[in-house]
Coordinates of C-alpha atoms in Angstrom, one line a residue:
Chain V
X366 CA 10.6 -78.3 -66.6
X367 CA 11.8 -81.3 -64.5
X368 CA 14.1 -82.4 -67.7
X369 CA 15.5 -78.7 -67.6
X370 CA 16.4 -78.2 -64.4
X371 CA 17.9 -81.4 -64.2
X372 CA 20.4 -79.6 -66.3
X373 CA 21.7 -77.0 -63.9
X374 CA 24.5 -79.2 -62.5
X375 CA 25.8 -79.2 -66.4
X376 CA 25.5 -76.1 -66.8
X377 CA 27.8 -75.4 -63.9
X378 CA 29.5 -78.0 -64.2
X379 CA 30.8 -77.3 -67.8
X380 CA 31.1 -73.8 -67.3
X381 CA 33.5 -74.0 -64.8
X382 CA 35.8 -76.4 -66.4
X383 CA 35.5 -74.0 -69.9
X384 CA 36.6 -70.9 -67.6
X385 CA 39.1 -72.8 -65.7
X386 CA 40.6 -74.2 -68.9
X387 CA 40.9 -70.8 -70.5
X388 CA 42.1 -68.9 -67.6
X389 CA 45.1 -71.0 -68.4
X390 CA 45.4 -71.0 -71.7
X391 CA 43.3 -67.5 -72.8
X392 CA 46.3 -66.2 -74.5
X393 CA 47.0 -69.1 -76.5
X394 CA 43.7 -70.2 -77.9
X395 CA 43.0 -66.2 -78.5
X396 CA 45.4 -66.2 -80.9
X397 CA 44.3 -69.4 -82.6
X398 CA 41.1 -68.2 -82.9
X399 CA 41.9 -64.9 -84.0
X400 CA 41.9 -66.0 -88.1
X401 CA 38.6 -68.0 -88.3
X402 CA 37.8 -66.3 -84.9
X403 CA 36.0 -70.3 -84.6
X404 CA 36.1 -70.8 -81.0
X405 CA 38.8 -72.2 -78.9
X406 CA 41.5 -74.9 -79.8
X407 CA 40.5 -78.5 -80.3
X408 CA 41.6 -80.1 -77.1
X409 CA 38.7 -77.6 -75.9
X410 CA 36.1 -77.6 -78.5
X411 CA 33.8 -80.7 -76.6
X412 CA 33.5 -77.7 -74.2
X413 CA 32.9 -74.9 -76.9
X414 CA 30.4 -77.0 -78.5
X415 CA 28.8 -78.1 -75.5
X416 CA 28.5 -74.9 -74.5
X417 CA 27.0 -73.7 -77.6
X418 CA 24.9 -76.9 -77.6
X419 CA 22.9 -75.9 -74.5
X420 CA 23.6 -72.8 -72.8
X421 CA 22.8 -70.8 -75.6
X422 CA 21.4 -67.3 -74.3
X423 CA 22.0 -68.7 -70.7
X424 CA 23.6 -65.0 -70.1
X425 CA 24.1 -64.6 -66.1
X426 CA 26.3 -68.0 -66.0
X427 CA 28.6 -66.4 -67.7
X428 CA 28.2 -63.2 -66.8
X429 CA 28.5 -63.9 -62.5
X430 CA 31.7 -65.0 -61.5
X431 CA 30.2 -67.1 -59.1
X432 CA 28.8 -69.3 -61.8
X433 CA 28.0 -72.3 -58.6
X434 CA 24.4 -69.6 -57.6
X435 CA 24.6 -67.5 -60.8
X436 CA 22.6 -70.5 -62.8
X437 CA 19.9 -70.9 -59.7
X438 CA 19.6 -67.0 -60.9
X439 CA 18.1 -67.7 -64.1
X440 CA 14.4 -68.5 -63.5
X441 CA 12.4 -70.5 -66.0
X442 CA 9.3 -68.5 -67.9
X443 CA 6.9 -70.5 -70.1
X444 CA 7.4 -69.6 -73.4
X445 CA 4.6 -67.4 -75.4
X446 CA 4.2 -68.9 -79.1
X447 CA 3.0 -67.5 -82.2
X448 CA 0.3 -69.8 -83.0
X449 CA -1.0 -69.4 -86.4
X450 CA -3.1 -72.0 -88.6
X451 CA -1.2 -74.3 -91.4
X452 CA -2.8 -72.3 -93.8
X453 CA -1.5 -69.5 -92.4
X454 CA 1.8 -70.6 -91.9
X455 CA 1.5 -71.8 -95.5
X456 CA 1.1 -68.4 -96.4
X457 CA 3.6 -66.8 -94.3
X458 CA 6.5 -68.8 -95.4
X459 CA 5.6 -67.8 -99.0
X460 CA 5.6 -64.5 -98.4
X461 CA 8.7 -64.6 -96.8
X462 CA 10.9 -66.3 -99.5
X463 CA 9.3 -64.1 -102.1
X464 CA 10.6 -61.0 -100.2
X465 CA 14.2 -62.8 -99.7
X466 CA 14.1 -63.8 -102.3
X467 CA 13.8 -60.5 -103.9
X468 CA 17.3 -59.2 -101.8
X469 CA 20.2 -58.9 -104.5
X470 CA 23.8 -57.4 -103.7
X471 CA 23.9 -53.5 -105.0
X472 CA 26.9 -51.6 -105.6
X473 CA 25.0 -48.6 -106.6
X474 CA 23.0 -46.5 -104.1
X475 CA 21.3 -43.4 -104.1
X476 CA 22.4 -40.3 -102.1
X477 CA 18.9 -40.2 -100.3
X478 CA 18.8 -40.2 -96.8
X479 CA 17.1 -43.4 -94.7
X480 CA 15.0 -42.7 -91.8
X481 CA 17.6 -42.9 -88.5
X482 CA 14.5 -44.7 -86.6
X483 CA 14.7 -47.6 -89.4
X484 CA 18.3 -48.3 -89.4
X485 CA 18.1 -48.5 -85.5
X486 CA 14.9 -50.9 -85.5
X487 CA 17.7 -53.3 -88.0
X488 CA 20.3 -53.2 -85.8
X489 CA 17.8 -54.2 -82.6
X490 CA 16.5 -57.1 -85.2
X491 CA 20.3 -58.1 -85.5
X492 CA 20.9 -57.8 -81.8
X493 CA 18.2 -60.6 -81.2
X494 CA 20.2 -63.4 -83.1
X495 CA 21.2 -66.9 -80.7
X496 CA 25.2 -66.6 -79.8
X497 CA 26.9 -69.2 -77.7
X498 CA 26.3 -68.6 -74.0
X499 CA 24.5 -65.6 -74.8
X500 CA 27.5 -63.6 -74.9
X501 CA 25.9 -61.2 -77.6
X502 CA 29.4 -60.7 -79.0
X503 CA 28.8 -58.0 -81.9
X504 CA 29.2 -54.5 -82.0
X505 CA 27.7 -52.1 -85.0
X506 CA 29.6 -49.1 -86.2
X507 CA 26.9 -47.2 -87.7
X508 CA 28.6 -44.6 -89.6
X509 CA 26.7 -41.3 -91.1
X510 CA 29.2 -38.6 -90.9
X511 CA 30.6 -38.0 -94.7
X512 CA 34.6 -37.5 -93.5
X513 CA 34.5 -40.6 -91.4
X514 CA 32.9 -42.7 -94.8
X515 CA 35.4 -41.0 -97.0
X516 CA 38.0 -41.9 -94.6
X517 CA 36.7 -45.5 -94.6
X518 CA 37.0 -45.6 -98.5
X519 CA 40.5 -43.7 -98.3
X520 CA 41.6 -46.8 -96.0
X521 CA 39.5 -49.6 -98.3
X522 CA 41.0 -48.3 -101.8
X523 CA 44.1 -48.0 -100.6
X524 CA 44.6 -51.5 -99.3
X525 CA 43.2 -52.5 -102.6
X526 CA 45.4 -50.8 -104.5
X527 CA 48.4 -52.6 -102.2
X528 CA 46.9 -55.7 -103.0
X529 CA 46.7 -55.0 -106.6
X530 CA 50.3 -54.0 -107.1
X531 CA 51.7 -56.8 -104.4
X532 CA 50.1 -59.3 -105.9
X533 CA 48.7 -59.4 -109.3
X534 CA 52.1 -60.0 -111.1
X535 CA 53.9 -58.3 -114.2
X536 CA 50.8 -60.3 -116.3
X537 CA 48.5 -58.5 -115.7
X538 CA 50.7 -55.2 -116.0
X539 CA 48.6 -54.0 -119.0
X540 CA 45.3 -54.3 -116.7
X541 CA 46.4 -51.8 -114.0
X542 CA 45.2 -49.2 -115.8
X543 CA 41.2 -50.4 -116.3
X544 CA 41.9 -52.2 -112.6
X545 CA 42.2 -49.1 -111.3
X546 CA 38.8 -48.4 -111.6
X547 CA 38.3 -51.2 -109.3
X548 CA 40.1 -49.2 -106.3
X549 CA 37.6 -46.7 -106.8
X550 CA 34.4 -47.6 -104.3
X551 CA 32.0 -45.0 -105.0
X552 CA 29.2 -46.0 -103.2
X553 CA 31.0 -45.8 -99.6
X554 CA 30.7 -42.2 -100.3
X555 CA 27.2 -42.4 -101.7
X556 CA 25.5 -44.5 -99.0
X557 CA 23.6 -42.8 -96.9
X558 CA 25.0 -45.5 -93.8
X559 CA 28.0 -47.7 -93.6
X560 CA 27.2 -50.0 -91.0
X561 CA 30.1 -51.8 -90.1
X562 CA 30.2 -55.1 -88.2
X563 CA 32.7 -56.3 -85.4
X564 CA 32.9 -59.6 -84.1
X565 CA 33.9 -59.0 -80.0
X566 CA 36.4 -62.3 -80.3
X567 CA 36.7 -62.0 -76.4
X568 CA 34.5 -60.1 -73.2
X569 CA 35.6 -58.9 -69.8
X570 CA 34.0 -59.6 -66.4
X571 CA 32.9 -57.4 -64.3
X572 CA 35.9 -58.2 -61.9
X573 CA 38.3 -57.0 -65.3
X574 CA 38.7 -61.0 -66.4
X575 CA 38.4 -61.9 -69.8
X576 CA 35.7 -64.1 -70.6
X577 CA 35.8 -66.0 -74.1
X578 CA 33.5 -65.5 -76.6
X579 CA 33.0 -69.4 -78.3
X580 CA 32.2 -68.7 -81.5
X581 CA 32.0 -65.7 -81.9
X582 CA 32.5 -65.4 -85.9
X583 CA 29.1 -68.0 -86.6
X584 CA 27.3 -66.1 -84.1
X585 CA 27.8 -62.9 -85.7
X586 CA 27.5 -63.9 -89.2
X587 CA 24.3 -64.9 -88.1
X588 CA 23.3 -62.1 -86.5
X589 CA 24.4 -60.5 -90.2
X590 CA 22.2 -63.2 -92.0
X591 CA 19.5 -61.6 -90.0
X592 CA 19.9 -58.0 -90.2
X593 CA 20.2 -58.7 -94.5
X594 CA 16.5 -59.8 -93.6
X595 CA 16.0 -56.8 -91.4
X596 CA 17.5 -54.4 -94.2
X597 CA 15.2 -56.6 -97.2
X598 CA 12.2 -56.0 -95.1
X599 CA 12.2 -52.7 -95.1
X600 CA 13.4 -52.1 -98.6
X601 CA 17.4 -50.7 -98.2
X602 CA 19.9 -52.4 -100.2
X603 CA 23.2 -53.4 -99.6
X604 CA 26.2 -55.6 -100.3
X605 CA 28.0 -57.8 -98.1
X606 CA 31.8 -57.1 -98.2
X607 CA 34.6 -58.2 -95.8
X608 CA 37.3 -55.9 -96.2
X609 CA 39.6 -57.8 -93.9
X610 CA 43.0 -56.4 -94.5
X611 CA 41.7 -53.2 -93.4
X612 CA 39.9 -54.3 -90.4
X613 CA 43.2 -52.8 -88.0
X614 CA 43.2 -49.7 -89.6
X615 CA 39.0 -49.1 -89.5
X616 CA 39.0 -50.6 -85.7
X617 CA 41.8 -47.6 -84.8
X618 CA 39.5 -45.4 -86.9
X619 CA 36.1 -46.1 -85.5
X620 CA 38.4 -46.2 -82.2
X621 CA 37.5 -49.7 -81.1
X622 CA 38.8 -52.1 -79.0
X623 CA 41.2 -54.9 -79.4
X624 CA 39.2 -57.8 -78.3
X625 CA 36.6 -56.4 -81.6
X626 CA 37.5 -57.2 -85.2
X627 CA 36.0 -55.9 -88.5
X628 CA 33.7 -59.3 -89.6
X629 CA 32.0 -57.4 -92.3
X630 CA 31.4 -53.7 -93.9
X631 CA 28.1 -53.5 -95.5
X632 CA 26.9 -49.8 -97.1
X633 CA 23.0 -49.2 -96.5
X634 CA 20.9 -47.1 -98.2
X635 CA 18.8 -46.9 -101.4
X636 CA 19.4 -48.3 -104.7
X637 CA 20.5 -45.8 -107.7
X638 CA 17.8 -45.3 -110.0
X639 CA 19.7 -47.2 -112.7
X640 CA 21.2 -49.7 -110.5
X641 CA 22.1 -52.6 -112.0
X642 CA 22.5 -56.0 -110.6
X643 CA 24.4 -59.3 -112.8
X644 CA 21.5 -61.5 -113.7
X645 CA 22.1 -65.2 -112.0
X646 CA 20.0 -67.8 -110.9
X647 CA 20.3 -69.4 -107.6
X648 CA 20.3 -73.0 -106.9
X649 CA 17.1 -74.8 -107.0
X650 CA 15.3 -76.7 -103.9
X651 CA 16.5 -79.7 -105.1
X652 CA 20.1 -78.5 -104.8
X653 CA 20.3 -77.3 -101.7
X654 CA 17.7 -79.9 -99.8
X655 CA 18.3 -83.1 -98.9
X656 CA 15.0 -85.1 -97.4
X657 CA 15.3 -88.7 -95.0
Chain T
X563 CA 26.5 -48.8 -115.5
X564 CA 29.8 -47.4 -116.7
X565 CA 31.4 -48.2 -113.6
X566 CA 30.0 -51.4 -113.4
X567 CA 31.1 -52.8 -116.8
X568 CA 34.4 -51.1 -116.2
X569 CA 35.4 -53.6 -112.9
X570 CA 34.5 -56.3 -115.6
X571 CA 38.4 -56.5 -116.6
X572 CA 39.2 -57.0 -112.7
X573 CA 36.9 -59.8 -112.1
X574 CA 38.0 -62.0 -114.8
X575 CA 41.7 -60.7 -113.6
X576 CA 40.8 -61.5 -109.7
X577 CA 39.3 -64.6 -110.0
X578 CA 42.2 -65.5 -112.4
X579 CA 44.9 -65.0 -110.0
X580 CA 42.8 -66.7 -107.3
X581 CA 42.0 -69.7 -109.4
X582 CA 45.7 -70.3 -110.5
X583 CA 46.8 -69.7 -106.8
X584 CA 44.5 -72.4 -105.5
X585 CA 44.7 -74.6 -107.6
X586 CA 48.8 -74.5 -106.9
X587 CA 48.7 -74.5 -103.1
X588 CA 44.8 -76.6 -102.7
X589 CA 45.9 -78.8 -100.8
X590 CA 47.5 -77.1 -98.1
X591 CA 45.1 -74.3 -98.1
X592 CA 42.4 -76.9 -97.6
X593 CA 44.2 -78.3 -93.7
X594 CA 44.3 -75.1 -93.2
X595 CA 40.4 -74.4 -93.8
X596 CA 39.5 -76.9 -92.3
X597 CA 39.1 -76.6 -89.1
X598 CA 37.3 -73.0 -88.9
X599 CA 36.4 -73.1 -92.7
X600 CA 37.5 -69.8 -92.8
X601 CA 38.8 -69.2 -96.1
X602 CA 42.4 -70.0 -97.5
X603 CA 45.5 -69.6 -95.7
X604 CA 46.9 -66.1 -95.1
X605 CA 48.7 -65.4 -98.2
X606 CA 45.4 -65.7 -99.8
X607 CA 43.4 -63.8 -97.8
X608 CA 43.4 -60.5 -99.7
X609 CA 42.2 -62.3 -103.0
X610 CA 39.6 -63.8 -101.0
X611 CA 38.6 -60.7 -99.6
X612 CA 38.4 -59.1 -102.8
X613 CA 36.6 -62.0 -104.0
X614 CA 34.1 -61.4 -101.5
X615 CA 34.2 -58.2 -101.4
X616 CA 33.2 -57.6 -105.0
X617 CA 32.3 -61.0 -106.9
X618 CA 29.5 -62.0 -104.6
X619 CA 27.0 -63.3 -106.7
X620 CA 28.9 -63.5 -109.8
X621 CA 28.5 -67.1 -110.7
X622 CA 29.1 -67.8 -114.0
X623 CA 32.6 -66.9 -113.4
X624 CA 33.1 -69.4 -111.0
X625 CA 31.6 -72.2 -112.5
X626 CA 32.6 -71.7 -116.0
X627 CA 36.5 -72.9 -116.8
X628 CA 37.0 -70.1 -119.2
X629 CA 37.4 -67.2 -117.2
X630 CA 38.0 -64.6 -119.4
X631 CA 34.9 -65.1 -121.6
X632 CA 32.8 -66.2 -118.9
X633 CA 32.3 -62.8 -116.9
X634 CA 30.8 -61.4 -120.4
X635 CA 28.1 -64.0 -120.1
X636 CA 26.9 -62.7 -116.8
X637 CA 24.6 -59.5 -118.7
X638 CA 23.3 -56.8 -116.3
X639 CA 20.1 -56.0 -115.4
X640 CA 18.2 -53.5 -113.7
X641 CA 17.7 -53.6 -110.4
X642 CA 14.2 -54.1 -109.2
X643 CA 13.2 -52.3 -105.5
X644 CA 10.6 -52.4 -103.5
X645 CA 9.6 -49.1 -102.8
X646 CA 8.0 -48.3 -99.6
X647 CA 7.5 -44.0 -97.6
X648 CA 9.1 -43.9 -95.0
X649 CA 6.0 -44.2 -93.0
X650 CA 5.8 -47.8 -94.0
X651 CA 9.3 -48.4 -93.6
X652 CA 9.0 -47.5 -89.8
X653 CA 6.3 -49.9 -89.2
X654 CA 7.6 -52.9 -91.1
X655 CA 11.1 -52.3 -89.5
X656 CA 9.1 -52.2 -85.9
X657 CA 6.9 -55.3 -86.7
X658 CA 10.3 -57.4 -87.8
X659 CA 11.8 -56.5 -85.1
X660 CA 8.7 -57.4 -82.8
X661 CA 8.3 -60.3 -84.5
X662 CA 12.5 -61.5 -84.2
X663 CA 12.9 -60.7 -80.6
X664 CA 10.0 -62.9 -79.6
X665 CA 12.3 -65.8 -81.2
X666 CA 13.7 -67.6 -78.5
X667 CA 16.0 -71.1 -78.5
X668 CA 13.2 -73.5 -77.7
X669 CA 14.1 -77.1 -75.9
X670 CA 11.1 -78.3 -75.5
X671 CA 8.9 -79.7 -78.4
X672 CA 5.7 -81.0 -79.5
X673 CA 5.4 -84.4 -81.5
X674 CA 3.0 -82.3 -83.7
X675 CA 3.7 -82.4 -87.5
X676 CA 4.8 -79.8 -89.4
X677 CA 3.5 -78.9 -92.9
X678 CA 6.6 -80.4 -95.3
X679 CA 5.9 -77.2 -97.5
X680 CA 6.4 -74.8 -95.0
X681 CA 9.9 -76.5 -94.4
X682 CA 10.6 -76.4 -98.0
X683 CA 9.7 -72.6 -98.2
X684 CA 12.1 -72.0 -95.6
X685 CA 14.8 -74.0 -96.8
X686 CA 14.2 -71.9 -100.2
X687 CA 14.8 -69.0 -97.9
X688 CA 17.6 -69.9 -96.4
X689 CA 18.8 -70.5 -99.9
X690 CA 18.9 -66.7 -100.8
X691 CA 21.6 -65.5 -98.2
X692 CA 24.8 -63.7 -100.5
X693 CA 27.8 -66.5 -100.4
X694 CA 31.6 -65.4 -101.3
X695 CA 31.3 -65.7 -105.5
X696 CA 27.7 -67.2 -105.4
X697 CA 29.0 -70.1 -104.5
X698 CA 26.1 -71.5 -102.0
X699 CA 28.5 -73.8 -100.2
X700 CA 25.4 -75.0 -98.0
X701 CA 23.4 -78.4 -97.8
X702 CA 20.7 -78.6 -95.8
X703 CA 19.5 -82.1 -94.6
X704 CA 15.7 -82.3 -93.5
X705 CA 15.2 -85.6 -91.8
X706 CA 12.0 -86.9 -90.9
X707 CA 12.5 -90.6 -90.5
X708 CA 12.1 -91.6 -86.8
X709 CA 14.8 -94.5 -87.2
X710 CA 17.3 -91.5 -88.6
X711 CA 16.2 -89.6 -86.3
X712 CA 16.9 -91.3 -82.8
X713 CA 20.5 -92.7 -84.3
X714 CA 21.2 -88.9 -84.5
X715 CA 20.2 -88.6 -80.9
X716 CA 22.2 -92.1 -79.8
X717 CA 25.3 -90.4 -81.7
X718 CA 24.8 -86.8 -80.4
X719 CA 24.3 -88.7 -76.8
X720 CA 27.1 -90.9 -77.0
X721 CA 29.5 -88.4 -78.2
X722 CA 28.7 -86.4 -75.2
X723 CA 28.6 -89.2 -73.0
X724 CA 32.4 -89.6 -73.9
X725 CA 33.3 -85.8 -73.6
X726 CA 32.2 -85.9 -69.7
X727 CA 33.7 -88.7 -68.8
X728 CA 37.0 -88.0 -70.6
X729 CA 37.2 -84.3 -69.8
X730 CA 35.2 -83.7 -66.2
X731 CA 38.1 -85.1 -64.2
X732 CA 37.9 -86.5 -60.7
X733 CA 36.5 -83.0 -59.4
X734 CA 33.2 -83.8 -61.1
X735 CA 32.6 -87.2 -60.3
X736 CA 30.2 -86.8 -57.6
X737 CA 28.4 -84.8 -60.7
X738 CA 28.2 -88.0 -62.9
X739 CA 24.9 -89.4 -61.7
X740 CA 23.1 -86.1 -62.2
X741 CA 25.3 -84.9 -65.3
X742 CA 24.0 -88.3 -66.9
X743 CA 20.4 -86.7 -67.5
X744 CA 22.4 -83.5 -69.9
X745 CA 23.3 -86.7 -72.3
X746 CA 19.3 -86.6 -73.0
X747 CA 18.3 -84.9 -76.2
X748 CA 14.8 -85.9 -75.9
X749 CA 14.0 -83.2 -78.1
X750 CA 15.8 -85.2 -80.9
X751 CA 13.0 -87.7 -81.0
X752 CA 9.9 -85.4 -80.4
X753 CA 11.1 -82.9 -82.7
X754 CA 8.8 -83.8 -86.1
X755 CA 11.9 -82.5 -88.5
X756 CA 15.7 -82.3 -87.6
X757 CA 17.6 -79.9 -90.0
X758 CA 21.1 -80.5 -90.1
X759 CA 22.8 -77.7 -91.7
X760 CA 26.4 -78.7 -93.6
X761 CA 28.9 -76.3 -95.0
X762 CA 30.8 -77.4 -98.2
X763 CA 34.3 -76.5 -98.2
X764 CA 34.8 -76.7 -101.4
X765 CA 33.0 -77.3 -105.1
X766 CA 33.7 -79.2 -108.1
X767 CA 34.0 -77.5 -111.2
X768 CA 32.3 -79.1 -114.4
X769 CA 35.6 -80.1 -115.6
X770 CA 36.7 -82.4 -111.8
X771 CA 38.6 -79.4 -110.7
X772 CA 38.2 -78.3 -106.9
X773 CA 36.3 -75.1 -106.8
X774 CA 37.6 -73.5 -103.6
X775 CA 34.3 -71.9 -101.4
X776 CA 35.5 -68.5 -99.7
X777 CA 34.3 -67.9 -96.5
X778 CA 31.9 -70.9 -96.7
X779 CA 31.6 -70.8 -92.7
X780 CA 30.5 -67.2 -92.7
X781 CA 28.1 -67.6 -95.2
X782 CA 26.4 -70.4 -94.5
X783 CA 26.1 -69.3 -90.7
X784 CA 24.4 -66.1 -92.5
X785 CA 22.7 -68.5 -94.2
X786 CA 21.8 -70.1 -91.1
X787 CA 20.6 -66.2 -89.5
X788 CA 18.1 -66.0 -92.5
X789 CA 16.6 -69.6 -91.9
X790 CA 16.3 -69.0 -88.0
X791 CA 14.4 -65.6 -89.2
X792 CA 12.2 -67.6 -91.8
X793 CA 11.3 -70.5 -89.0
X794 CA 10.5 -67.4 -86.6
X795 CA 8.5 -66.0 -89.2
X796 CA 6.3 -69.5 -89.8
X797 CA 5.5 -69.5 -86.0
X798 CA 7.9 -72.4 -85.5
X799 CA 10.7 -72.8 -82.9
X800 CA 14.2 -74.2 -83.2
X801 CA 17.5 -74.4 -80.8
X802 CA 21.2 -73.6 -82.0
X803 CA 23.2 -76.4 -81.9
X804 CA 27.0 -76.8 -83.4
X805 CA 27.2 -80.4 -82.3
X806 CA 30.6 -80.5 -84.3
X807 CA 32.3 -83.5 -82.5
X808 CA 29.3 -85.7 -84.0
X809 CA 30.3 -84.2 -87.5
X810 CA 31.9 -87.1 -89.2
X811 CA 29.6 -89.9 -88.0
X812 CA 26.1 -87.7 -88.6
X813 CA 28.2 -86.8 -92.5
X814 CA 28.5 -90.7 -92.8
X815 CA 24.8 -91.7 -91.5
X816 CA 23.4 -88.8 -93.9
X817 CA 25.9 -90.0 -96.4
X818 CA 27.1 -86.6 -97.1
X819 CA 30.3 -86.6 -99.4
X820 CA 33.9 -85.8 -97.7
X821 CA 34.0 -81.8 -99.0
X822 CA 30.8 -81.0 -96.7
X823 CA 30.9 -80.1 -93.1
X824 CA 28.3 -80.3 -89.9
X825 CA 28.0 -76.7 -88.8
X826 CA 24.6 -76.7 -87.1
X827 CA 21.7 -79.2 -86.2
X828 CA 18.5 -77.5 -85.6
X829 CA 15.4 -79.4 -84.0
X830 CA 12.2 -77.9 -85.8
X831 CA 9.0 -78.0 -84.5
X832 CA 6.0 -76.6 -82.1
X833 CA 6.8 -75.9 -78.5
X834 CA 5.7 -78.2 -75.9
X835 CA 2.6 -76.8 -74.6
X836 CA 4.4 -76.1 -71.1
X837 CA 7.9 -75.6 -72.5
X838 CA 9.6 -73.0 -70.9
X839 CA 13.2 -71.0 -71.9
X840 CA 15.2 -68.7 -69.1
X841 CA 14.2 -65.2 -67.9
X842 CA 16.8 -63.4 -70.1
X843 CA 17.3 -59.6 -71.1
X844 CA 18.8 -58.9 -74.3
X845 CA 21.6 -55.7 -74.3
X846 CA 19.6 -52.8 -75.0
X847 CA 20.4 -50.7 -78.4
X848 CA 23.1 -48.6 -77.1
X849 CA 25.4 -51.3 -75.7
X850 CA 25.6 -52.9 -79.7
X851 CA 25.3 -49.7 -81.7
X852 CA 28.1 -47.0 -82.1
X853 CA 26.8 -43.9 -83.7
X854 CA 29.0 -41.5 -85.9

């Protein structure tokens, strides 16, 4: 308690110089950010990452414009643990991986409807992820309507096809033919949902300024990492895909605005009963896990 | 399965192109990844979109030189679901949810020990996420070791140490007393297991050649979303950190090799008995979900 409100000052302190620096210079590091949407240039990134570092979900400081008595509005609660036995635990984090474990990427889905209530219940899981500052920069386009999905795969196999064509080269000339199949992407018809995922690379104010979202592209794909666990838990498949050349043409569709880009398209539903997955092995504890 | 073995021709084709592209412009593509991690340079971008678009999880073709025979080594097999009614579904997608939004970022923890396999099965977890061509660009360093430890904290303090000073200006110099305290990351010391999470930016094939990693921020930050779901699940408690000026020097002390990056150092533990986190309200459902 005494240790964090010792902090305020910082808080403030930082805040201010982060706003002030970016009043200046919004336009700038907007655009620098806009390709790995990674927060703000590097003369600024002390800031970004001390601001990431501890005001995480500190949302009224930079929501209030008057950030001086907007962090005295923030008042400390105790925090309620879970408080379970090792054994427990033990238990708990074995179940878990088993069920993560269990998540593959599908490309074939079944026609059958989901539940509305479930998908909604994913998205609040995804909506509870950490973001720097607490700025909660996502937005997800949940898309049931069967013109607006065939339009979305209109858009996505067309921009393949350009890609195909632009860039593949006269070798692979004799391809084009069985590549074509590859334009084709069935299950954006087929999936019951398309839930499709915008990072919000900027906010407003209330009083119309912009307000800059530090890293927004981590925060999101983590908020992504957790609604895959959201979707695993409750038994829907899906497969994460980032059409990016398309993300202008979906944002006009799905009318969104410009400070939001397309981070990732993911269709949601069940698997075909003959779904198939590649059969891979991931890398071992060992491989991933370093201990000191 | 027809369609399936039908895009065969266009992975081998895909990751061709890619391969031979990279390998041409590595260099240059690597600057330019750097910084956000964000995949290659522009010109790229639509293979590496259709990379991860459609080859996540294909690894074979990634790690094995010869392309065009390797994608027949990756056989199919059936996809195995869990199947729940929806009545189930519901309630598991309500208890996740429950269960996630009481996560909060923690500051405050106990010295108490953590069992190592619980860490381990969560690492495991956190080692299922879906990476751009299966590549799992992620290393995840547990460190124990009190004398590690607290030089993490004296190089996460003294890096921040230098940010104020540099940065604040004369405005904030009556703040340098009280700013001094926000250099304190007790919680470095009293947390029983630091996880530093690092990025690799790019892989070795077998034969010495660099493997690019598409999109190896994104994934390992969804990477990063599954872990913080798996800690949440064990009852434990963790805070978001990027502290990405300290990068090189915490890569050197954890003798990490020059191809991986520091993109998040997590404290792991118990909460402090009286550890508190701010009064905050999460956007409700309609202000991060678009219906259509």
């Amino acid at each position: 308690m005494a240790v964090f409100s010792a902090l305020t000052p910082v808080f403030v302190a930082t805040l201010c110089v982060i706003i002030a620096y970016l009043l200046k210079s919004f336009n700038r590091s907007e655009e620098k950010r806009a390709p790995g949407g990674a927060g703000p240039p590097p003369a600024a990134r002390p800031w970004a990452d001390e601001d990431l570092q501890d005001n995480t979900e500190i949302s009224p400081v930079e929501d209030d414009g008057e950030l001086a008595d907007s962090e005295d509005d923030v008042p400390q609660v105790p925090y309620v643990s879970m408080c379970y036995t090792p054994k427990v635990m033990l238990q708990r984090s074995r179940d878990f991986y088993v069920l993560m474990n269990a998540r593959r990427s599908v490309r074939f889905f079944s026609p059958e409807t989901v539940p509305r209530e479930v998908i909604e219940n994913i998205i609040r899981t995804a909506g509870t992820a950490p973001s720097g500052a607490h700025t909660e920069p996502w937005t997800f386009v949940v898309v049931e309507d069967p013109q607006v999905k065939h339009r979305i795969r209109e858009i996505v196999e067309e921009e393949e096809e350009i890609n195909y064509k632009q860039r593949m080269g006269e070798q692979w000339v004799n391809d084009l033919q069985r590549l074509r199949t590859n334009w084709v992407k069935e299950y954006l018809d087929v999936a019951p949902f398309l839930i499709l995922i915008f990072k919000q690379t900027f906010g407003l104010h209330p009083s119309g300024k912009k307000k800059t979202h530090y890293y927004n592209e981590i925060s999101v794909s983590i908020s992504c990492g957790i609604l895959l666990a959201a979707l695993q838990n409750a038994g829907l498949v899906t497969v994460t895909t980032t059409p990016l050349n398309c993300g202008p043409q979906l944002r006009q569709l799905l009318h969104r605005p410009p400070n939001e880009k397309l981070l990732m398209l993911l269709p949601v539903g069940f698997p075909a009963p003959d779904a198939t997955v590649p059969q891979l092995n991931r890398k071992p504890l060992d491989a991933i896990m370093v201990s000191m």
